[in-house]
Structure formats: structure tokens, C-alpha cells
Amino acid sequence: MADGHELWAAQLPWRDGELGDWTHGPALGGWIAEALRLVPGGAEVLVVHSMAVNVLMELIDQELQRGVDPFEEFGIRALVLVSPFYRSSTEDFDWDALTYYVTDFHLILEEGLHLASEGRLDPDIQRAMAYRVRDRIGPYGWMRFFGLYLATPLLQTGRITVPTLLVSGEHDIGAPPREGRALAADLPDARHLVYPTGHFPMIERPEQFAADIREFVNSTLADDPQPGSGPRTVLEHHS
């Protein structure tokens, strides 16, 4: 990122397949809300990846239903949504979709392990590790994810009015670029980029990813209504 931007990373409980209260507890948006409140002065630009996009959108939707402006509440002026799971119609979900995400859930985990190890893992070991992470997440953790996914057609996307940048991977087997395009089309102020990557564009193309976010942040916040304020803050989370 460019100089003058302060970065905060949220260690959310489902990060890296960790277990805990998130698989059984209350709405997951509370974790993001708590993280946002911990950032001094608020997080003006929020960068979220994968399932965290769905958690954030559910939080925004719930706040709107309560009559609260979540963007004013948390000081959010722009969003960067990376590899979002999204379908615009309930008819886009069928039994084949359910079967696919149950059967092949481990493949997304395997891709993450491959990138984290920089390809050094033996394929059989990598596959076994992916199954182990899948089993640690378990049916309850998977259902939390898929429940959020199923709810995406019901979100009030037309009320997410802040400028939004969406980034998808051309070869993403979990959240294909058509879902990013669909979400961009349903948001009032959004643009969509597609990288030649899988589910983790920020890892596969870090320089391009940073440059695109830098350009988006600088152009979005160019006319700062708060002259004299300190460095702008970006809260970043990669799940």
C-alpha cells in the first residue's frame, strides 16, 4: 500500500480453519463489528476476503434492518470485496450446488495450503492436510458458511451505497468470477476486476492487488471531507 495509509489486520476466529465459538455461537458479524470498533478513528476502507465478505454483508444488512446506518456507525467509506460468494436469485441455488460445495469444499482448502507452502508440499500430503482442515471445520462450520451463501439473494445490496471494488479470480473453483460480476451489478457504485488466479488473488498477484487497492483508495478518498485528520485507516482481513 502507498505511504500515508495505516493498516490493521483482524484476526477473525474462522481464519485458517480455526475452531471455536464461531461454529455454534451467535451471528458472526459481531466479530467484525468488534474489530471495527477497536480501530482508532474507524476503518475508512474495509478489505475482506471469501467468507468474510458474506459475514460483512450480513452485518450491514442486519444494521440496516435495525434502522442504523452501518457506514456511519463504523466510519466505512469504501469496501474491497475479494473472491465473494454471491448469487442474486434464490433460483440460482439447487441440489447440485449443495452437492458441489459439500463434495469439493476441501479443494479450496487445498489451494490455500498449496499457496501457503509455495508448492513445496507433496500432493498426497497436501490433500490429506486439506481433508484434516475440512474435518476440523466440520459440518457446523460448513453450515455457517453455506447459510450465509444461501442468504445472499435476500441481502439489501441496493443500500450498500459506498464505493466498492470487487476482485475475483478467473480460475476460482469456489467463488467464480460470474458471482463477483453479479454482485457488482447489484451494488449502486461498484467495479469488478478479474485476475488470472484462483481463490486467493492477493497471494498469487500481490503487487497487482496492492496497486489496484492503492489506486481505488486514493481515487475514492481523494476529496477528504475531514481535512487535517491523521493517516487514513484500512482494516484488512484475508480469510
Coordinates of N, CA and C in Angstrom, one line a residue:
M1 N 0.8 -1.2 0.0 CA 0.0 0.0 0.0 C 0.9 1.2 0.0
A2 N 0.3 2.4 -0.4 CA 1.0 3.6 -0.5 C 1.2 4.2 0.9
D3 N 2.3 5.0 1.0 CA 2.5 5.7 2.3 C 1.3 6.5 2.6
G4 N 1.1 6.7 3.9 CA 0.0 7.5 4.4 C -1.2 6.7 4.7
H5 N -1.2 5.4 4.5 CA -2.3 4.5 4.9 C -1.9 3.6 6.1
E6 N -2.7 3.6 7.1 CA -2.4 2.8 8.2 C -3.2 1.5 8.1
L7 N -2.5 0.4 8.2 CA -3.1 -0.9 8.0 C -3.4 -1.6 9.3
W8 N -4.6 -2.2 9.5 CA -5.0 -3.0 10.6 C -5.5 -4.3 10.1
A9 N -5.1 -5.4 10.7 CA -5.5 -6.8 10.3 C -6.4 -7.4 11.4
A10 N -7.5 -7.9 11.0 CA -8.4 -8.5 12.0 C -8.2 -10.0 12.0
Q11 N -7.8 -10.5 13.2 CA -7.6 -12.0 13.3 C -9.0 -12.6 13.7
L12 N -9.8 -12.8 12.7 CA -11.2 -13.4 12.9 C -11.1 -14.8 13.3
P13 N -12.1 -15.3 14.0 CA -12.0 -16.7 14.6 C -12.0 -17.8 13.6
W14 N -12.5 -17.6 12.4 CA -12.6 -18.7 11.5 C -11.3 -18.7 10.5
R15 N -10.4 -17.8 10.8 CA -9.2 -17.7 10.0 C -8.4 -19.0 10.0
D16 N -8.0 -19.4 8.8 CA -7.1 -20.6 8.7 C -7.8 -21.9 9.3
G17 N -9.1 -21.9 9.2 CA -9.8 -23.1 9.7 C -9.8 -23.3 11.1
E18 N -9.6 -22.3 11.9 CA -9.6 -22.4 13.4 C -11.0 -22.8 13.9
L19 N -11.1 -23.5 15.0 CA -12.4 -23.8 15.6 C -12.7 -22.9 16.7
G20 N -13.8 -23.1 17.3 CA -14.2 -22.2 18.5 C -15.7 -21.9 18.4
D21 N -16.0 -20.8 19.1 CA -17.4 -20.5 19.2 C -18.1 -20.1 17.9
W22 N -17.3 -19.8 16.9 CA -17.9 -19.3 15.6 C -18.7 -20.4 15.0
T23 N -18.5 -21.7 15.2 CA -19.2 -22.7 14.5 C -20.6 -22.9 15.2
H24 N -20.8 -22.5 16.4 CA -22.1 -22.7 17.1 C -22.7 -21.4 17.7
G25 N -21.9 -20.4 17.8 CA -22.3 -19.2 18.6 C -23.2 -18.3 17.8
P26 N -23.4 -17.0 18.3 CA -24.3 -16.1 17.7 C -23.8 -15.6 16.3
A27 N -24.5 -14.7 15.7 CA -24.2 -14.2 14.4 C -22.7 -13.8 14.3
L28 N -22.1 -14.2 13.2 CA -20.6 -13.9 13.1 C -20.3 -12.5 12.9
G29 N -21.3 -11.7 12.4 CA -21.0 -10.3 12.2 C -20.5 -9.5 13.4
G30 N -20.9 -10.1 14.6 CA -20.4 -9.4 15.8 C -18.9 -9.4 15.9
W31 N -18.2 -10.4 15.4 CA -16.7 -10.4 15.4 C -16.2 -9.2 14.6
I32 N -16.8 -9.0 13.4 CA -16.3 -7.9 12.5 C -16.7 -6.6 13.2
A33 N -17.9 -6.5 13.8 CA -18.3 -5.2 14.4 C -17.3 -4.9 15.6
E34 N -16.9 -5.9 16.3 CA -16.0 -5.7 17.4 C -14.6 -5.2 16.9
A35 N -14.2 -5.8 15.8 CA -12.9 -5.5 15.3 C -12.9 -4.0 14.8
L36 N -14.0 -3.6 14.1 CA -14.1 -2.3 13.6 C -14.1 -1.3 14.7
R37 N -14.7 -1.6 15.8 CA -14.8 -0.6 16.9 C -13.4 -0.5 17.6
L38 N -12.6 -1.4 17.4 CA -11.2 -1.4 18.1 C -10.2 -0.5 17.3
V39 N -10.6 -0.1 16.0 CA -9.7 0.7 15.2 C -9.9 2.1 15.6
P40 N -8.8 2.8 16.1 CA -9.0 4.2 16.5 C -9.4 5.1 15.3
G41 N -10.5 5.8 15.5 CA -11.0 6.7 14.4 C -11.8 6.0 13.3
G42 N -11.9 4.6 13.4 CA -12.7 3.9 12.5 C -11.9 3.4 11.3
A43 N -12.4 2.4 10.6 CA -11.7 1.9 9.4 C -12.4 2.4 8.2
E44 N -11.8 3.3 7.5 CA -12.4 4.0 6.3 C -12.6 3.1 5.1
V45 N -11.6 2.2 4.9 CA -11.7 1.3 3.8 C -11.6 -0.1 4.4
L46 N -12.5 -1.0 4.1 CA -12.5 -2.3 4.6 C -12.2 -3.3 3.5
V47 N -11.2 -4.2 3.7 CA -10.8 -5.2 2.7 C -11.2 -6.6 3.3
V48 N -12.0 -7.3 2.7 CA -12.4 -8.6 3.2 C -12.4 -9.7 2.1
H49 N -12.1 -10.9 2.5 CA -11.9 -12.0 1.5 C -12.8 -13.2 1.8
S50 N -13.4 -13.8 0.8 CA -14.1 -15.0 0.9 C -15.2 -15.0 1.8
M51 N -15.3 -15.9 2.8 CA -16.5 -16.0 3.6 C -16.7 -14.7 4.4
A52 N -15.6 -14.0 4.7 CA -15.7 -12.7 5.5 C -16.5 -11.7 4.7
V53 N -16.5 -11.8 3.4 CA -17.4 -10.9 2.6 C -18.9 -11.1 3.0
N54 N -19.2 -12.4 3.1 CA -20.6 -12.8 3.4 C -21.0 -12.4 4.8
V55 N -20.0 -12.5 5.8 CA -20.2 -12.1 7.1 C -20.5 -10.6 7.2
L56 N -19.6 -9.9 6.5 CA -19.7 -8.4 6.5 C -21.1 -8.0 5.9
M57 N -21.5 -8.6 4.8 CA -22.7 -8.2 4.1 C -23.9 -8.5 5.0
E58 N -23.9 -9.6 5.7 CA -24.9 -9.9 6.7 C -25.0 -8.9 7.8
L59 N -23.8 -8.5 8.3 CA -23.8 -7.4 9.4 C -24.4 -6.1 8.8
I60 N -24.0 -5.7 7.7 CA -24.5 -4.5 7.1 C -26.0 -4.6 6.9
D61 N -26.5 -5.7 6.4 CA -27.9 -5.9 6.3 C -28.7 -5.9 7.6
Q62 N -28.1 -6.5 8.6 CA -28.8 -6.5 9.9 C -28.9 -5.1 10.5
E63 N -27.8 -4.3 10.4 CA -27.8 -3.0 10.9 C -28.8 -2.1 10.1
L64 N -28.9 -2.3 8.8 CA -29.9 -1.5 8.0 C -31.3 -1.9 8.5
Q65 N -31.5 -3.2 8.8 CA -32.9 -3.6 9.2 C -33.2 -3.0 10.6
R66 N -32.2 -2.7 11.4 CA -32.4 -2.1 12.7 C -32.6 -0.6 12.6
G67 N -32.5 0.0 11.4 CA -32.6 1.4 11.2 C -31.3 2.1 11.4
V68 N -30.2 1.4 11.5 CA -28.9 2.0 11.7 C -28.1 2.1 10.4
D69 N -27.4 3.2 10.2 CA -26.5 3.3 9.0 C -25.2 2.7 9.4
P70 N -24.9 1.5 8.9 CA -23.6 0.9 9.3 C -22.4 1.6 8.8
F71 N -22.5 2.3 7.8 CA -21.3 3.0 7.2 C -21.0 4.2 8.1
E72 N -22.0 4.9 8.6 CA -21.7 6.0 9.5 C -21.3 5.4 10.9
E73 N -22.0 4.3 11.3 CA -21.7 3.7 12.6 C -20.2 3.3 12.7
F74 N -19.7 2.7 11.7 CA -18.3 2.2 11.7 C -17.3 3.1 10.9
G75 N -17.8 4.2 10.4 CA -16.9 5.1 9.6 C -16.4 4.5 8.3
I76 N -17.1 3.6 7.7 CA -16.7 3.0 6.5 C -17.0 3.9 5.3
R77 N -16.0 4.2 4.5 CA -16.3 5.0 3.3 C -16.1 4.2 2.0
A78 N -15.5 3.0 2.0 CA -15.3 2.2 0.8 C -15.1 0.8 1.2
L79 N -15.4 -0.1 0.3 CA -15.2 -1.5 0.5 C -14.4 -2.2 -0.6
V80 N -13.6 -3.2 -0.3 CA -12.9 -4.0 -1.2 C -13.3 -5.4 -0.9
L81 N -14.0 -6.1 -1.8 CA -14.6 -7.4 -1.6 C -13.9 -8.4 -2.5
V82 N -13.2 -9.3 -1.9 CA -12.3 -10.2 -2.7 C -12.9 -11.6 -2.7
S83 N -13.0 -12.2 -3.9 CA -13.5 -13.6 -4.0 C -14.8 -13.8 -3.3
P84 N -15.8 -13.0 -3.6 CA -17.1 -13.1 -2.9 C -17.9 -14.3 -3.4
F85 N -18.6 -14.9 -2.4 CA -19.6 -15.9 -2.8 C -20.9 -15.2 -2.8
Y86 N -21.6 -15.2 -4.0 CA -22.8 -14.4 -4.2 C -23.7 -14.9 -5.3
R87 N -24.9 -15.0 -5.1 CA -25.9 -15.3 -6.1 C -27.1 -14.4 -5.9
S88 N -27.6 -13.8 -7.0 CA -28.6 -12.8 -6.9 C -30.0 -13.3 -6.8
S89 N -30.2 -14.6 -7.1 CA -31.6 -15.1 -7.1 C -31.6 -16.4 -6.3
T90 N -32.7 -16.7 -5.6 CA -32.8 -17.9 -4.8 C -32.9 -19.1 -5.8
E91 N -33.3 -18.8 -7.1 CA -33.4 -19.9 -8.1 C -32.0 -20.3 -8.5
D92 N -31.0 -19.5 -8.2 CA -29.6 -19.9 -8.6 C -29.1 -21.0 -7.7
F93 N -29.7 -21.4 -6.7 CA -29.3 -22.5 -5.8 C -30.2 -23.7 -6.1
D94 N -29.5 -24.8 -6.2 CA -30.3 -26.1 -6.4 C -29.5 -27.2 -5.7
W95 N -30.0 -28.4 -5.8 CA -29.3 -29.5 -5.1 C -27.9 -29.8 -5.6
D96 N -27.7 -29.5 -6.9 CA -26.4 -29.7 -7.5 C -25.4 -28.8 -6.8
A97 N -25.8 -27.5 -6.5 CA -24.9 -26.6 -5.9 C -24.6 -27.0 -4.5
L98 N -25.6 -27.5 -3.8 CA -25.3 -28.1 -2.4 C -24.3 -29.2 -2.5
T99 N -24.5 -30.1 -3.4 CA -23.7 -31.3 -3.5 C -22.2 -30.9 -3.9
Y100 N -22.1 -29.9 -4.8 CA -20.8 -29.5 -5.2 C -20.0 -28.9 -4.0
Y101 N -20.6 -28.1 -3.2 CA -19.9 -27.4 -2.1 C -19.6 -28.4 -0.9
V102 N -20.5 -29.4 -0.8 CA -20.2 -30.4 0.2 C -19.0 -31.3 -0.3
T103 N -19.1 -31.8 -1.5 CA -18.1 -32.7 -2.0 C -16.8 -32.1 -2.3
D104 N -16.7 -30.9 -2.8 CA -15.5 -30.3 -3.2 C -15.0 -29.2 -2.3
F105 N -15.5 -29.0 -1.1 CA -15.1 -28.0 -0.2 C -13.6 -28.1 0.1
H106 N -13.1 -29.3 0.2 CA -11.7 -29.4 0.5 C -10.8 -28.9 -0.5
L107 N -11.3 -28.7 -1.8 CA -10.4 -28.2 -2.9 C -10.0 -26.8 -2.7
I108 N -10.9 -26.0 -2.1 CA -10.5 -24.6 -1.8 C -9.4 -24.6 -0.7
L109 N -9.6 -25.4 0.3 CA -8.6 -25.5 1.4 C -7.3 -26.0 0.8
E110 N -7.3 -26.9 -0.1 CA -6.1 -27.5 -0.7 C -5.4 -26.4 -1.4
E111 N -6.1 -25.6 -2.2 CA -5.5 -24.5 -2.9 C -4.8 -23.5 -1.9
G112 N -5.4 -23.2 -0.8 CA -4.8 -22.3 0.2 C -3.5 -22.9 0.7
L113 N -3.5 -24.2 1.0 CA -2.3 -24.9 1.5 C -1.2 -24.9 0.5
H114 N -1.6 -25.1 -0.8 CA -0.6 -25.1 -1.8 C 0.1 -23.7 -1.9
L115 N -0.7 -22.6 -1.8 CA -0.1 -21.3 -1.9 C 0.7 -21.0 -0.7
A116 N 0.2 -21.4 0.5 CA 0.9 -21.1 1.7 C 2.3 -21.8 1.8
S117 N 2.4 -23.0 1.2 CA 3.6 -23.7 1.2 C 4.5 -23.4 0.0
E118 N 4.0 -22.5 -0.9 CA 4.7 -22.2 -2.1 C 5.0 -23.4 -3.0
G119 N 4.0 -24.3 -2.9 CA 4.1 -25.5 -3.8 C 5.1 -26.6 -3.3
R120 N 5.6 -26.5 -2.1 CA 6.6 -27.4 -1.6 C 6.0 -28.7 -1.0
L121 N 4.7 -28.8 -0.8 CA 4.1 -30.0 -0.2 C 3.9 -31.0 -1.3
D122 N 4.1 -32.3 -0.8 CA 3.8 -33.4 -1.7 C 2.3 -33.4 -1.9
P123 N 1.8 -33.7 -3.1 CA 0.4 -33.6 -3.4 C -0.5 -34.5 -2.5
D124 N 0.0 -35.7 -2.1 CA -0.8 -36.6 -1.3 C -0.8 -36.0 0.2
I125 N 0.3 -35.4 0.6 CA 0.3 -34.8 2.0 C -0.6 -33.6 1.9
Q126 N -0.5 -32.8 0.9 CA -1.4 -31.6 0.8 C -2.9 -32.0 0.8
R127 N -3.2 -33.0 0.1 CA -4.6 -33.4 0.1 C -5.1 -33.9 1.5
A128 N -4.2 -34.7 2.1 CA -4.5 -35.2 3.5 C -4.7 -34.0 4.4
M129 N -3.8 -33.0 4.3 CA -3.9 -31.8 5.2 C -5.2 -31.1 4.9
A130 N -5.6 -31.0 3.7 CA -6.9 -30.3 3.3 C -8.1 -31.0 3.9
Y131 N -8.1 -32.3 3.9 CA -9.2 -33.1 4.5 C -9.2 -32.9 6.0
R132 N -8.0 -32.8 6.6 CA -7.9 -32.6 8.0 C -8.5 -31.2 8.4
V133 N -8.2 -30.2 7.7 CA -8.7 -28.9 7.9 C -10.2 -28.9 7.8
R134 N -10.7 -29.6 6.7 CA -12.1 -29.7 6.4 C -12.8 -30.4 7.6
D135 N -12.2 -31.4 8.1 CA -12.8 -32.2 9.3 C -12.8 -31.3 10.5
R136 N -11.8 -30.5 10.7 CA -11.8 -29.6 11.9 C -12.9 -28.6 11.8
I137 N -13.1 -28.1 10.6 CA -14.2 -27.1 10.4 C -15.5 -27.8 10.7
G138 N -15.7 -29.0 10.2 CA -16.8 -29.8 10.5 C -18.1 -29.4 9.8
P139 N -19.2 -30.2 10.0 CA -20.5 -29.8 9.4 C -21.1 -28.5 9.9
Y140 N -20.8 -28.2 11.2 CA -21.4 -27.0 11.7 C -20.7 -25.7 11.1
G141 N -19.4 -25.8 11.0 CA -18.7 -24.7 10.4 C -19.1 -24.5 8.9
W142 N -19.2 -25.7 8.2 CA -19.6 -25.6 6.8 C -21.0 -25.0 6.7
M143 N -21.9 -25.4 7.6 CA -23.3 -24.9 7.5 C -23.4 -23.4 7.8
R144 N -22.5 -22.9 8.6 CA -22.4 -21.5 8.9 C -22.1 -20.8 7.6
F145 N -21.1 -21.3 6.9 CA -20.7 -20.7 5.6 C -21.8 -20.8 4.6
F146 N -22.4 -22.0 4.4 CA -23.4 -22.2 3.4 C -24.7 -21.4 3.7
G147 N -25.0 -21.3 4.9 CA -26.2 -20.5 5.3 C -26.0 -19.0 4.9
L148 N -24.8 -18.5 5.1 CA -24.5 -17.1 4.6 C -24.6 -17.0 3.1
Y149 N -24.1 -18.0 2.4 CA -24.1 -18.1 1.0 C -25.6 -18.1 0.5
L150 N -26.4 -19.0 1.1 CA -27.8 -19.1 0.7 C -28.6 -17.8 0.9
A151 N -28.1 -17.0 1.8 CA -28.9 -15.7 2.2 C -28.5 -14.6 1.2
T152 N -27.5 -14.8 0.4 CA -27.1 -13.6 -0.4 C -28.2 -13.0 -1.4
P153 N -29.1 -13.8 -1.9 CA -30.1 -13.2 -2.7 C -31.1 -12.3 -2.0
L154 N -31.1 -12.5 -0.6 CA -32.0 -11.7 0.2 C -31.4 -10.4 0.8
L155 N -30.2 -10.2 0.5 CA -29.5 -9.0 1.0 C -30.0 -7.7 0.3
Q156 N -30.0 -6.6 1.1 CA -30.4 -5.3 0.5 C -29.2 -4.7 -0.1
T157 N -28.7 -5.3 -1.2 CA -27.5 -4.8 -1.8 C -27.6 -3.4 -2.4
G158 N -28.8 -3.0 -2.7 CA -29.1 -1.6 -3.2 C -28.8 -0.5 -2.2
R159 N -28.7 -0.9 -0.9 CA -28.4 0.1 0.1 C -27.0 0.1 0.6
I160 N -26.1 -0.7 -0.1 CA -24.7 -0.7 0.1 C -24.2 0.4 -0.8
T161 N -24.2 1.6 -0.4 CA -24.0 2.8 -1.3 C -22.6 3.2 -1.4
V162 N -21.7 2.8 -0.5 CA -20.3 3.2 -0.6 C -19.6 2.7 -1.8
P163 N -18.6 3.4 -2.3 CA -17.8 2.8 -3.5 C -17.2 1.5 -3.1
T164 N -17.3 0.5 -4.1 CA -16.9 -0.8 -3.8 C -16.1 -1.4 -5.0
L165 N -14.9 -1.9 -4.6 CA -14.1 -2.6 -5.6 C -14.2 -4.1 -5.3
L166 N -14.5 -4.9 -6.4 CA -14.6 -6.3 -6.3 C -13.5 -7.0 -7.1
V167 N -12.9 -8.0 -6.5 CA -11.8 -8.7 -7.2 C -12.1 -10.2 -7.2
S168 N -12.1 -10.8 -8.3 CA -12.3 -12.2 -8.5 C -11.1 -12.9 -9.2
G169 N -11.0 -14.2 -9.0 CA -10.0 -15.0 -9.7 C -10.7 -15.7 -10.9
E170 N -10.1 -15.6 -12.0 CA -10.6 -16.2 -13.2 C -10.8 -17.7 -13.1
H171 N -9.9 -18.4 -12.3 CA -10.0 -19.8 -12.1 C -10.5 -20.2 -10.8
D172 N -11.2 -19.4 -10.1 CA -11.7 -19.7 -8.7 C -12.8 -20.8 -8.8
I173 N -12.5 -21.9 -8.2 CA -13.5 -23.0 -8.3 C -14.6 -22.9 -7.2
G174 N -14.4 -22.0 -6.2 CA -15.4 -21.8 -5.2 C -16.3 -20.6 -5.4
A175 N -15.7 -19.5 -5.7 CA -16.4 -18.2 -6.0 C -16.0 -17.7 -7.4
P176 N -16.6 -18.3 -8.4 CA -16.2 -18.0 -9.8 C -16.5 -16.5 -10.1
P177 N -15.8 -15.9 -11.1 CA -15.9 -14.5 -11.4 C -17.4 -14.1 -11.7
R178 N -18.2 -15.0 -12.2 CA -19.6 -14.6 -12.5 C -20.3 -14.1 -11.3
E179 N -19.9 -14.6 -10.1 CA -20.5 -14.2 -8.9 C -20.1 -12.8 -8.5
G180 N -18.8 -12.5 -8.7 CA -18.3 -11.2 -8.5 C -19.0 -10.2 -9.4
R181 N -19.2 -10.6 -10.7 CA -19.9 -9.7 -11.6 C -21.3 -9.5 -11.2
A182 N -22.0 -10.5 -10.7 CA -23.4 -10.4 -10.3 C -23.5 -9.5 -9.1
L183 N -22.6 -9.6 -8.2 CA -22.6 -8.7 -7.0 C -22.3 -7.2 -7.4
A184 N -21.4 -7.0 -8.3 CA -21.1 -5.7 -8.8 C -22.3 -5.1 -9.5
A185 N -23.0 -5.9 -10.2 CA -24.2 -5.4 -10.9 C -25.3 -5.0 -9.9
D186 N -25.3 -5.6 -8.8 CA -26.4 -5.4 -7.8 C -26.0 -4.3 -6.8
L187 N -24.8 -3.8 -6.9 CA -24.4 -2.7 -6.0 C -24.5 -1.3 -6.7
P188 N -24.9 -0.3 -6.0 CA -25.0 1.0 -6.7 C -23.7 1.6 -7.3
D189 N -22.6 1.4 -6.6 CA -21.4 2.0 -7.0 C -20.2 1.0 -6.9
A190 N -20.0 0.2 -7.9 CA -19.1 -0.9 -7.8 C -18.4 -1.1 -9.2
R191 N -17.1 -1.5 -9.1 CA -16.4 -2.0 -10.3 C -15.7 -3.3 -9.9
H192 N -15.5 -4.1 -11.0 CA -15.1 -5.5 -10.8 C -13.9 -5.8 -11.6
L193 N -12.9 -6.4 -10.9 CA -11.6 -6.8 -11.6 C -11.5 -8.3 -11.5
V194 N -11.0 -8.9 -12.6 CA -10.8 -10.3 -12.6 C -9.3 -10.6 -12.9
Y195 N -8.7 -11.3 -12.0 CA -7.2 -11.7 -12.1 C -7.1 -13.1 -12.7
P196 N -6.0 -13.4 -13.3 CA -5.7 -14.8 -13.8 C -5.3 -15.7 -12.6
T197 N -6.1 -15.8 -11.6 CA -5.8 -16.5 -10.4 C -6.9 -17.5 -10.0
G198 N -6.7 -18.1 -8.8 CA -7.8 -18.9 -8.2 C -8.5 -18.1 -7.1
H199 N -8.7 -18.7 -6.0 CA -9.5 -18.1 -4.9 C -8.7 -17.1 -4.1
F200 N -7.4 -17.0 -4.3 CA -6.6 -16.2 -3.4 C -5.8 -15.2 -4.3
P201 N -6.4 -14.2 -4.9 CA -5.7 -13.3 -5.8 C -4.7 -12.5 -5.1
M202 N -4.9 -12.2 -3.8 CA -4.0 -11.3 -3.1 C -2.7 -12.0 -2.8
I203 N -2.7 -13.4 -2.8 CA -1.5 -14.1 -2.7 C -0.8 -14.4 -4.0
E204 N -1.6 -14.7 -5.0 CA -1.0 -15.0 -6.3 C -0.5 -13.8 -7.1
R205 N -1.1 -12.7 -6.9 CA -0.8 -11.4 -7.6 C -0.7 -10.3 -6.6
P206 N 0.2 -10.4 -5.6 CA 0.3 -9.4 -4.5 C 0.6 -8.0 -5.0
E207 N 1.5 -7.8 -5.9 CA 1.8 -6.5 -6.4 C 0.7 -5.8 -7.1
Q208 N 0.0 -6.6 -8.0 CA -1.1 -6.1 -8.7 C -2.3 -5.8 -7.8
F209 N -2.5 -6.6 -6.8 CA -3.5 -6.5 -5.8 C -3.3 -5.2 -5.0
A210 N -2.1 -5.0 -4.6 CA -1.8 -3.8 -3.8 C -1.9 -2.5 -4.7
A211 N -1.5 -2.6 -5.9 CA -1.6 -1.4 -6.8 C -3.0 -1.1 -7.1
D212 N -3.9 -2.1 -7.3 CA -5.3 -1.8 -7.6 C -6.0 -1.2 -6.4
I213 N -5.7 -1.7 -5.2 CA -6.3 -1.2 -4.0 C -5.8 0.2 -3.8
R214 N -4.5 0.5 -4.0 CA -3.9 1.8 -3.8 C -4.6 2.8 -4.7
E215 N -4.8 2.4 -6.0 CA -5.5 3.3 -6.9 C -6.9 3.6 -6.5
F216 N -7.6 2.5 -6.1 CA -9.0 2.6 -5.7 C -9.1 3.5 -4.4
V217 N -8.3 3.3 -3.4 CA -8.4 4.1 -2.2 C -8.0 5.5 -2.5
N218 N -7.0 5.8 -3.2 CA -6.6 7.2 -3.5 C -7.7 7.9 -4.3
S219 N -8.3 7.2 -5.3 CA -9.3 7.9 -6.0 C -10.6 8.1 -5.3
T220 N -10.9 7.1 -4.4 CA -12.2 7.2 -3.7 C -12.1 8.2 -2.6
L221 N -10.9 8.3 -1.9 CA -10.8 9.2 -0.8 C -10.1 10.5 -1.1
A222 N -10.0 10.8 -2.4 CA -9.2 12.0 -2.9 C -9.8 13.2 -2.3
D223 N -11.1 13.4 -2.3 CA -11.7 14.6 -1.7 C -12.1 14.3 -0.3
D224 N -11.1 14.4 0.6 CA -11.3 14.0 2.0 C -12.1 15.1 2.7
P225 N -13.3 14.8 3.2 CA -14.1 15.8 3.9 C -13.6 16.1 5.3
Q226 N -12.5 15.5 5.7 CA -12.0 15.7 7.1 C -10.6 16.2 7.0
P227 N -10.4 17.5 6.5 CA -9.0 18.0 6.4 C -8.3 18.0 7.7
G228 N -7.1 17.7 7.7 CA -6.3 17.8 8.9 C -6.3 16.5 9.7
S229 N -7.1 15.5 9.3 CA -7.2 14.3 10.0 C -5.9 13.5 9.9
G230 N -5.7 12.5 10.7 CA -4.5 11.7 10.6 C -4.5 10.7 9.4
P231 N -3.6 9.8 9.4 CA -3.5 8.9 8.3 C -4.8 8.1 8.1
R232 N -5.2 7.8 6.9 CA -6.4 7.0 6.7 C -6.1 5.6 7.1
T233 N -7.2 4.9 7.5 CA -7.0 3.6 8.1 C -7.7 2.6 7.2
V234 N -7.0 1.5 7.0 CA -7.5 0.4 6.2 C -7.5 -0.9 7.2
L235 N -8.7 -1.5 7.4 CA -8.7 -2.7 8.2 C -8.7 -3.9 7.2
E236 N -7.7 -4.7 7.2 CA -7.6 -5.7 6.2 C -7.7 -7.1 6.8
H237 N -8.5 -8.0 6.2 CA -8.6 -9.4 6.6 C -8.6 -10.3 5.5
H238 N -7.7 -11.3 5.5 CA -7.7 -12.4 4.5 C -8.1 -13.6 5.2
S239 N -9.2 -14.2 4.8 CA -9.6 -15.5 5.5 C -9.0 -16.7 4.8

